[in-house]
Amino acid sequence: MTKTSGQTELAFTLNGEPMSLKAVSPTQTLLSYLRQQGYVGTKEGCGDGDCGACTVVMVGTDAEGQPQYQAVNSCLLPVGSLGGRHLYTVEGIANGQLHPVQQAMVDLGGSQCGYCTPGFIMSLFAGYYSDRVADDVTVEGNLCRCTGYLPIRRAAQRVAAAPHGEDAFSQALAQAPTQLESTAYEGEGQQFYRPTQLSEVLTLLQAHPEATLVAGSTDLGLEMSWYRQHYPVMIALEAVAELHQLAQTEDAVVIGAAVPLSHIEDRLRGVFPSLDEMLHWFAARQVRNRATLGGNLGTASPIGDLPPVLLALEATIQVASIEGQREIPIADFFQGYRVTELRTGEVIVSVTIPKTVPAGVARRLSQAYKVGKRGTDDISIVAACYRVDLDAQNRVVAARLAYGGVAATPLRATAVEAGLVGQPWTEDTVLAAKQQLQSAFTPLSDLRGSAEYRNRLIGNLFEKFFVEFETPEQEEVLG
């Protein structure tokens, strides 16, 4: 693997064998490449990371930096990011005899038409070697169109209960490198850079101001998979050391822009209940293994799941360019549909979420909600996050009511927030606010839901928030 610009070859490992990428567009998806090379066990389904038929396993790291097998959607992964990677497809895990996850699926009839089966197998394979048992959550990003979930569930339960001894795959995992090297690859007139230091990123952006930044490629991958978009220069951020920090103090949490959501989910569980809740409903494990906080912000999607949470928690965004660093309050970051406050040459470095509570606050209530047509793996119709601070007399000290899917950008209902301050936290107060919320935004109608439906959700979710916190054990009691 070379680090020089213009290199026309990338080395990686597939099913334990060395491979070389030559004269291939770096924006071609891994799914397309695999099938062209004859690895047709990896199936092409939806092409947008929903169905899991294209699932392969890639060696990555867990939240503590140890090597880990991770299920990923090959339909979203650009081949330019393969340099130095270790990958496995369904063809590579039998090793002379069926792998235990394959045997369990065979014995318990977990395959009907068989189209989805390789994806389930690979998700179970990744779970087999992780601290997470191979259960329903492991395969949540895999859809079975034959409604065969019961035998698949039984297979997952057998795998979880069976003793796991040492084998060739666990030994290979223990020896796998955990650090990605810097790469620069060119194919079919396109350049793909993967630097390892922030200074390299900023220098590249100065030389290529038109470059497209890519983190986990779970959103940009759609453009490559569905629309075959041409990107002359791409800069991958997945290996940049400074973007992988995750630090916690008494006052705040700082999350690097390139930290995968699955790592945030593990390391910050219990710190921010609303963040925990939204991460649970954020797509599927294959997506969370790749998606990043910086990417979710940088795309500026009005239906992104995490911006409402960050708005309610009053996060700040740290960005950098060759000229220096600056900080942007999350409330100022979204400027219009898919438009942010980022300037040319700037990159998101981290997000800081404060933990401090103002004086006089006795209780802090916080929760997030996502309404979609499916549970964990769908675009939201409306996403909401609320944070309400109460004093000892149960009056509202401060309120943050944030929404996604209701306008061209994620927004807070600032007028309703102001009206809540000083009011008693009662059903009458909440119902009055609910009425105001139902006319606070002007959402559009689309295939996911009508404007009228969205307006009803905007108010109803806030009432749901109040009702749920009538149960004392759900409150965050502050000392």
Coordinates of C-alpha atoms in Angstrom, one line a residue:
M1 CA 0.0 0.0 0.0
T2 CA 1.5 3.2 -1.1
K3 CA 1.2 6.7 0.2
T4 CA 2.2 8.6 -2.9
S5 CA -0.3 10.6 -5.0
G6 CA -1.3 9.1 -8.3
Q7 CA -0.8 5.4 -7.2
T8 CA -2.9 3.1 -9.3
E9 CA -2.9 0.1 -7.0
L10 CA -4.4 -0.6 -3.6
A11 CA -3.7 -3.8 -1.6
F12 CA -6.2 -5.4 0.7
T13 CA -7.2 -8.8 1.9
L14 CA -10.3 -10.7 0.9
N15 CA -11.2 -14.0 2.6
G16 CA -7.6 -14.3 3.9
E17 CA -6.1 -13.8 0.4
P18 CA -4.1 -10.8 -0.8
M19 CA -6.0 -8.7 -3.4
S20 CA -5.0 -5.7 -5.5
L21 CA -7.3 -3.0 -6.8
K22 CA -6.2 -1.7 -10.2
A23 CA -7.7 0.6 -12.8
V24 CA -11.0 0.7 -10.9
S25 CA -13.0 3.8 -10.1
P26 CA -12.6 4.5 -6.4
T27 CA -16.3 5.4 -6.2
Q28 CA -17.4 2.0 -7.4
T29 CA -19.2 0.3 -4.6
L30 CA -17.7 -2.7 -3.0
L31 CA -20.9 -4.7 -3.8
S32 CA -20.5 -4.0 -7.5
Y33 CA -16.8 -4.8 -7.4
L34 CA -17.3 -8.1 -5.6
R35 CA -19.9 -9.4 -8.0
Q36 CA -17.8 -8.4 -11.0
Q37 CA -15.0 -10.5 -9.4
G38 CA -17.3 -13.5 -9.1
Y39 CA -18.2 -13.2 -5.4
V40 CA -21.8 -13.4 -6.1
G41 CA -22.8 -14.8 -2.7
T42 CA -23.0 -11.1 -1.7
K43 CA -26.5 -10.1 -3.0
E44 CA -27.7 -6.9 -4.5
G45 CA -31.0 -5.9 -2.9
C46 CA -32.1 -2.3 -2.2
G47 CA -28.8 -0.6 -2.9
D48 CA -29.2 1.9 0.0
G49 CA -28.3 0.0 3.1
D50 CA -31.7 -1.0 4.2
C51 CA -32.1 -4.7 3.4
G52 CA -28.8 -6.2 4.5
A53 CA -28.5 -8.6 1.5
C54 CA -25.2 -7.1 0.6
T55 CA -23.7 -7.5 4.1
V56 CA -20.0 -8.4 4.3
V57 CA -17.7 -8.4 7.3
M58 CA -14.7 -6.0 7.7
V59 CA -12.1 -6.0 10.4
G60 CA -12.4 -2.7 12.3
T61 CA -12.1 -1.8 16.0
D62 CA -14.4 -1.8 18.9
A63 CA -15.1 1.1 21.2
E64 CA -11.9 0.3 23.1
G65 CA -9.7 0.1 20.0
Q66 CA -9.4 -3.7 19.9
P67 CA -9.8 -5.5 16.5
Q68 CA -13.4 -6.5 15.8
Y69 CA -15.3 -8.1 13.0
Q70 CA -17.9 -5.7 11.9
A71 CA -20.9 -6.2 9.6
V72 CA -21.1 -3.5 6.9
N73 CA -23.2 -2.7 3.8
S74 CA -21.1 -3.3 0.8
C75 CA -23.5 -1.4 -1.4
L76 CA -22.5 1.8 0.4
L77 CA -18.7 1.3 0.7
P78 CA -16.5 2.9 -2.0
V79 CA -13.6 0.6 -3.1
G80 CA -11.2 3.5 -2.7
S81 CA -11.4 2.9 1.1
L82 CA -10.3 -0.7 0.9
G83 CA -6.5 0.0 1.2
G84 CA -5.1 -2.2 4.0
R85 CA -8.5 -3.6 4.9
H86 CA -9.3 -7.2 5.8
L87 CA -12.7 -8.3 4.4
Y88 CA -14.8 -11.5 4.4
T89 CA -17.7 -12.5 2.2
V90 CA -20.0 -15.5 2.6
E91 CA -17.7 -17.5 0.3
G92 CA -14.8 -17.2 2.7
I93 CA -16.1 -18.4 6.0
A94 CA -16.8 -22.2 5.5
N95 CA -13.1 -23.1 5.6
G96 CA -13.6 -26.7 4.6
Q97 CA -16.7 -27.2 6.6
L98 CA -19.8 -25.0 7.4
H99 CA -19.1 -22.3 9.9
P100 CA -21.2 -22.7 13.1
V101 CA -23.5 -19.9 12.1
Q102 CA -24.1 -21.5 8.7
Q103 CA -24.7 -24.9 10.3
A104 CA -27.3 -23.4 12.6
M105 CA -29.2 -21.8 9.7
V106 CA -29.1 -25.2 7.8
D107 CA -30.2 -27.3 10.8
L108 CA -33.0 -25.0 11.8
G109 CA -34.4 -24.1 8.4
G110 CA -33.3 -20.5 8.5
S111 CA -33.3 -20.2 4.7
Q112 CA -36.4 -20.1 2.5
C113 CA -35.8 -18.5 -0.9
G114 CA -32.2 -18.0 0.2
Y115 CA -31.7 -14.6 -1.3
C116 CA -31.3 -12.8 2.1
T117 CA -29.4 -15.7 3.7
P118 CA -25.8 -14.6 2.9
G119 CA -26.5 -11.3 4.6
F120 CA -27.9 -12.9 7.7
I121 CA -24.9 -15.3 7.8
M122 CA -22.4 -12.5 7.7
S123 CA -24.2 -10.5 10.4
L124 CA -24.3 -13.6 12.6
F125 CA -20.6 -14.3 11.8
A126 CA -19.6 -10.8 13.0
G127 CA -21.7 -11.3 16.2
Y128 CA -20.2 -14.7 16.8
Y129 CA -16.7 -13.1 17.5
S130 CA -17.9 -10.1 19.4
D131 CA -18.9 -9.4 23.0
R132 CA -22.5 -9.1 21.6
V133 CA -24.2 -12.4 21.3
A134 CA -25.5 -13.3 17.9
D135 CA -29.1 -12.4 18.6
D136 CA -32.0 -10.5 17.1
V137 CA -30.1 -7.2 17.5
T138 CA -27.1 -8.6 15.6
V139 CA -29.3 -9.2 12.5
E140 CA -31.6 -6.1 12.9
G141 CA -30.3 -4.7 9.6
N142 CA -31.2 -7.8 7.6
L143 CA -34.6 -8.1 6.1
C144 CA -36.2 -11.5 5.2
R145 CA -38.8 -11.2 2.4
C146 CA -40.1 -14.7 3.0
T147 CA -41.2 -13.9 6.6
G148 CA -38.8 -16.6 7.9
Y149 CA -37.7 -14.8 11.1
L150 CA -38.7 -17.5 13.5
P151 CA -36.2 -20.1 12.3
I152 CA -33.6 -17.4 11.8
R153 CA -34.2 -16.3 15.4
R154 CA -33.8 -19.9 16.5
A155 CA -30.5 -20.2 14.6
A156 CA -29.3 -17.0 16.3
Q157 CA -30.3 -18.3 19.7
R158 CA -28.4 -21.6 19.1
V159 CA -25.3 -19.6 18.0
A160 CA -25.5 -17.4 21.1
A161 CA -25.8 -20.4 23.4
A162 CA -23.1 -22.6 21.9
P163 CA -19.5 -22.5 23.3
H164 CA -17.1 -20.5 21.1
G165 CA -13.6 -22.1 20.8
E166 CA -10.5 -20.7 19.1
D167 CA -10.6 -21.1 15.4
A168 CA -8.8 -19.7 12.4
F169 CA -11.0 -16.6 12.3
S170 CA -10.5 -15.6 15.9
Q171 CA -6.7 -16.1 15.5
A172 CA -6.7 -14.0 12.3
L173 CA -8.7 -11.3 14.2
A174 CA -6.2 -11.2 17.1
Q175 CA -3.4 -10.6 14.6
A176 CA -5.2 -8.0 12.5
P177 CA -3.8 -4.4 12.4
T178 CA -5.9 -1.8 14.2
Q179 CA -4.4 1.3 12.5
L180 CA -5.2 2.3 9.0
E181 CA -2.3 3.7 6.9
S182 CA -2.5 6.8 4.7
T183 CA -3.4 6.0 1.1
A184 CA -3.7 7.9 -2.2
Y185 CA -5.3 6.1 -5.1
E186 CA -6.2 7.1 -8.6
G187 CA -8.5 5.2 -11.0
E188 CA -10.5 6.1 -14.1
G189 CA -9.6 9.8 -13.6
Q190 CA -10.7 10.0 -10.0
Q191 CA -8.5 10.5 -7.0
F192 CA -9.2 9.1 -3.5
Y193 CA -7.1 10.2 -0.5
R194 CA -7.2 8.7 3.0
P195 CA -5.0 10.8 5.2
T196 CA -4.3 10.0 8.8
Q197 CA -3.7 13.4 10.2
L198 CA -5.9 16.5 10.3
S199 CA -3.0 18.6 8.9
E200 CA -3.0 16.4 5.8
V201 CA -6.7 16.9 5.4
L202 CA -6.4 20.6 5.5
T203 CA -3.5 20.7 3.1
L204 CA -5.5 18.5 0.7
L205 CA -8.5 20.7 0.9
Q206 CA -6.4 23.7 0.1
A207 CA -5.0 22.0 -3.0
H208 CA -8.4 20.6 -3.9
P209 CA -11.1 23.0 -2.7
E210 CA -13.7 21.1 -4.8
A211 CA -13.0 17.8 -3.1
T212 CA -15.8 15.8 -1.5
L213 CA -15.3 14.7 2.1
V214 CA -16.4 11.2 3.0
A215 CA -16.6 9.7 6.5
G216 CA -18.6 6.5 6.9
S217 CA -20.1 6.8 3.4
T218 CA -23.6 5.8 4.6
D219 CA -25.2 8.8 3.0
L220 CA -22.8 9.6 0.2
G221 CA -22.8 5.9 -0.6
L222 CA -26.4 6.3 -1.8
E223 CA -25.2 8.8 -4.4
M224 CA -22.6 6.3 -5.6
S225 CA -24.9 3.3 -5.5
W226 CA -28.1 4.7 -6.9
Y227 CA -27.0 7.7 -9.1
R228 CA -23.5 6.7 -10.1
Q229 CA -22.3 10.2 -9.2
H230 CA -18.8 11.2 -10.4
Y231 CA -16.5 12.6 -7.8
P232 CA -13.2 13.8 -9.2
V233 CA -11.5 14.1 -5.8
M234 CA -12.5 12.4 -2.6
I235 CA -10.9 12.8 0.9
A236 CA -11.8 10.0 3.4
L237 CA -11.8 11.0 7.0
E238 CA -12.1 7.6 8.6
A239 CA -8.4 7.2 9.5
V240 CA -7.7 10.8 10.8
A241 CA -6.5 10.5 14.4
E242 CA -7.7 13.8 15.6
L243 CA -11.3 13.1 14.5
H244 CA -11.5 9.9 16.6
Q245 CA -11.3 11.5 20.1
L246 CA -14.0 10.8 22.6
A247 CA -13.4 12.5 25.9
Q248 CA -15.6 13.1 28.9
T249 CA -15.2 15.5 31.8
E250 CA -17.5 16.6 34.6
D251 CA -18.7 19.5 32.4
A252 CA -18.9 18.1 28.8
V253 CA -18.4 15.3 26.4
V254 CA -16.3 15.9 23.3
I255 CA -17.0 13.5 20.4
G256 CA -14.7 13.4 17.4
A257 CA -16.4 13.8 14.0
A258 CA -15.2 10.4 12.7
V259 CA -16.1 8.3 15.7
P260 CA -18.5 5.6 14.5
L261 CA -22.0 5.8 16.0
S262 CA -21.6 2.2 17.3
H263 CA -18.7 3.4 19.4
I264 CA -20.6 6.4 20.8
E265 CA -23.5 4.0 21.6
D266 CA -21.2 1.9 23.7
R267 CA -19.0 4.5 25.4
L268 CA -21.6 7.1 26.2
R269 CA -24.5 4.8 27.2
G270 CA -26.3 6.4 30.2
V271 CA -24.8 9.9 29.9
F272 CA -27.4 11.4 27.7
P273 CA -30.7 9.4 27.7
S274 CA -32.0 11.2 24.6
L275 CA -28.8 10.3 22.7
D276 CA -29.1 6.7 23.8
E277 CA -32.7 6.5 22.6
M278 CA -32.0 8.1 19.1
L279 CA -28.9 5.9 18.5
H280 CA -31.0 2.8 19.2
W281 CA -33.4 3.8 16.4
F282 CA -30.6 5.1 14.1
A283 CA -30.7 2.7 11.1
A284 CA -29.1 -0.8 11.7
R285 CA -25.8 -2.1 13.1
Q286 CA -24.3 -2.2 9.6
V287 CA -24.9 1.5 9.2
R288 CA -23.9 2.4 12.8
N289 CA -20.6 0.6 12.4
R290 CA -19.8 3.1 9.6
A291 CA -21.9 6.3 10.2
T292 CA -20.4 9.2 12.1
L293 CA -21.6 12.2 14.0
G294 CA -19.7 14.5 11.7
G295 CA -21.2 12.9 8.6
N296 CA -24.7 13.2 10.0
L297 CA -24.2 16.9 10.5
G298 CA -22.2 17.6 7.3
T299 CA -24.9 16.2 5.1
A300 CA -27.3 18.8 6.6
S301 CA -30.3 16.6 5.9
P302 CA -33.6 18.0 7.4
I303 CA -34.5 14.5 8.4
G304 CA -31.2 13.5 10.0
D305 CA -31.8 11.7 13.3
L306 CA -29.1 13.3 15.4
P307 CA -29.4 17.1 14.8
P308 CA -32.6 17.4 16.9
V309 CA -30.8 15.7 19.8
L310 CA -27.8 18.0 19.5
L311 CA -30.1 21.0 19.2
A312 CA -31.9 20.1 22.4
L313 CA -28.6 19.4 24.2
E314 CA -27.2 22.8 22.9
A315 CA -24.1 21.2 21.4
T316 CA -21.3 23.2 19.8
I317 CA -19.4 22.2 16.7
Q318 CA -15.6 22.6 16.4
V319 CA -14.3 23.1 12.8
A320 CA -10.9 23.7 11.4
S321 CA -9.3 25.0 8.2
I322 CA -5.8 25.8 7.1
E323 CA -6.4 29.3 8.7
G324 CA -7.3 27.9 12.2
Q325 CA -10.1 26.7 14.2
R326 CA -13.5 28.1 15.3
E327 CA -16.6 27.0 17.1
I328 CA -20.2 27.1 15.8
P329 CA -23.3 26.8 18.1
I330 CA -25.5 24.0 16.7
A331 CA -28.4 26.5 16.5
D332 CA -26.3 28.5 13.9
F333 CA -25.0 25.6 11.9
F334 CA -27.9 24.8 9.5
Q335 CA -28.4 27.7 7.1
G336 CA -30.8 26.2 4.6
Y337 CA -31.7 22.9 2.8
R338 CA -28.5 20.9 2.7
V339 CA -26.6 24.2 3.5
T340 CA -24.4 24.6 6.5
E341 CA -22.2 27.3 8.1
L342 CA -19.1 25.5 6.9
R343 CA -16.8 27.6 4.8
T344 CA -14.7 26.3 1.9
G345 CA -11.7 24.4 3.2
E346 CA -13.3 23.7 6.6
V347 CA -13.9 20.3 8.1
I348 CA -15.8 19.3 11.2
V349 CA -13.4 18.2 13.9
S350 CA -15.6 17.4 16.9
V351 CA -18.9 18.1 18.7
T352 CA -19.1 19.2 22.3
I353 CA -22.2 18.4 24.4
P354 CA -22.4 20.2 27.8
K355 CA -23.3 18.2 30.9
T356 CA -23.6 21.2 33.3
V357 CA -27.0 22.1 34.7
P358 CA -28.0 25.7 35.5
A359 CA -28.4 26.8 39.1
G360 CA -31.8 26.3 40.5
V361 CA -32.6 23.2 38.5
A362 CA -33.9 20.3 40.6
R363 CA -34.8 17.9 37.7
R364 CA -33.9 17.6 34.1
L365 CA -36.2 15.6 31.8
S366 CA -34.8 14.6 28.4
Q367 CA -35.9 12.2 25.7
A368 CA -35.9 11.7 22.0
Y369 CA -38.5 10.2 19.6
K370 CA -38.4 9.0 16.0
V371 CA -41.5 8.1 14.0
G372 CA -41.0 6.1 10.9
K373 CA -42.7 3.4 8.9
R374 CA -40.2 0.8 10.3
G375 CA -38.4 0.6 13.6
T376 CA -34.6 0.8 13.5
D377 CA -34.0 1.0 9.8
D378 CA -36.0 3.8 8.1
I379 CA -36.0 7.5 7.4
S380 CA -37.9 9.4 10.0
I381 CA -41.2 11.1 9.3
V382 CA -40.7 13.3 12.3
A383 CA -37.9 13.2 14.8
A384 CA -38.0 15.1 18.1
C385 CA -35.9 15.7 21.1
Y386 CA -36.9 17.5 24.3
R387 CA -35.1 18.8 27.3
V388 CA -37.0 20.4 30.1
D389 CA -35.4 21.7 33.3
L390 CA -37.6 22.1 36.4
D391 CA -37.0 23.9 39.7
A392 CA -38.0 22.6 43.2
Q393 CA -41.5 24.0 42.7
N394 CA -41.9 22.0 39.5
R395 CA -41.8 25.1 37.3
V396 CA -40.0 25.2 34.0
V397 CA -36.6 26.9 34.2
A398 CA -35.6 26.2 30.6
A399 CA -37.0 24.2 27.7
R400 CA -35.5 22.9 24.4
L401 CA -37.9 21.5 21.9
A402 CA -36.1 20.4 18.7
Y403 CA -37.5 18.7 15.6
G404 CA -36.4 17.1 12.3
G405 CA -38.5 16.5 9.3
V406 CA -40.7 19.6 9.8
A407 CA -38.8 22.2 7.7
A408 CA -35.9 22.6 5.3
T409 CA -33.5 22.4 8.3
P410 CA -33.7 20.8 11.8
L411 CA -35.2 23.5 14.1
R412 CA -36.2 24.4 17.6
A413 CA -39.6 25.7 18.6
T414 CA -38.1 28.7 20.2
A415 CA -41.4 30.7 20.7
V416 CA -43.0 27.7 22.5
E417 CA -39.9 27.2 24.6
A418 CA -40.0 30.8 25.8
G419 CA -43.7 30.5 26.6
L420 CA -43.0 27.5 28.8
V421 CA -40.4 29.2 31.1
G422 CA -41.9 30.0 34.4
Q423 CA -45.0 27.8 33.9
P424 CA -45.9 24.9 36.2
W425 CA -45.0 21.5 34.6
T426 CA -48.6 20.3 34.4
E427 CA -50.9 18.7 31.9
D428 CA -52.7 22.1 31.3
T429 CA -49.3 23.7 30.5
V430 CA -48.3 20.9 28.2
L431 CA -51.6 20.8 26.3
A432 CA -51.4 24.5 25.7
A433 CA -47.9 24.1 24.4
K434 CA -49.1 21.2 22.2
Q435 CA -51.6 23.5 20.5
Q436 CA -48.9 26.0 19.8
L437 CA -46.6 23.4 18.5
Q438 CA -49.1 22.1 15.9
S439 CA -48.9 25.5 14.1
A440 CA -45.2 26.3 14.9
F441 CA -43.8 24.8 11.6
T442 CA -44.9 24.4 8.0
P443 CA -43.8 20.9 7.0
L444 CA -44.2 19.5 3.5
S445 CA -46.3 16.5 2.4
D446 CA -44.4 13.6 0.8
L447 CA -44.5 9.9 0.4
R448 CA -43.7 9.3 4.1
G449 CA -46.5 11.5 5.5
S450 CA -48.7 14.5 4.9
A451 CA -48.1 18.0 6.4
E452 CA -51.2 17.5 8.5
Y453 CA -49.9 14.3 9.9
R454 CA -46.6 15.8 10.7
N455 CA -48.2 18.7 12.5
R456 CA -50.2 16.3 14.7
L457 CA -47.0 14.4 15.5
I458 CA -45.2 17.6 16.4
G459 CA -47.7 18.2 19.2
N460 CA -48.5 14.7 20.1
L461 CA -44.9 13.7 20.7
F462 CA -44.5 16.5 23.3
E463 CA -47.6 15.3 25.1
K464 CA -46.2 11.8 25.0
F465 CA -43.0 13.2 26.5
F466 CA -45.0 14.7 29.5
V467 CA -47.0 11.5 30.0
E468 CA -44.0 9.2 30.0
F469 CA -42.2 11.3 32.7
E470 CA -45.2 11.0 35.0
T471 CA -43.4 7.7 35.9
P472 CA -40.9 8.8 38.6
E473 CA -38.2 6.3 37.7
Q474 CA -37.7 7.8 34.2
E475 CA -36.7 11.1 35.6
E476 CA -33.1 12.2 35.9
V477 CA -32.8 13.4 39.5
L478 CA -30.2 15.9 40.0
G479 CA -28.3 16.3 43.3

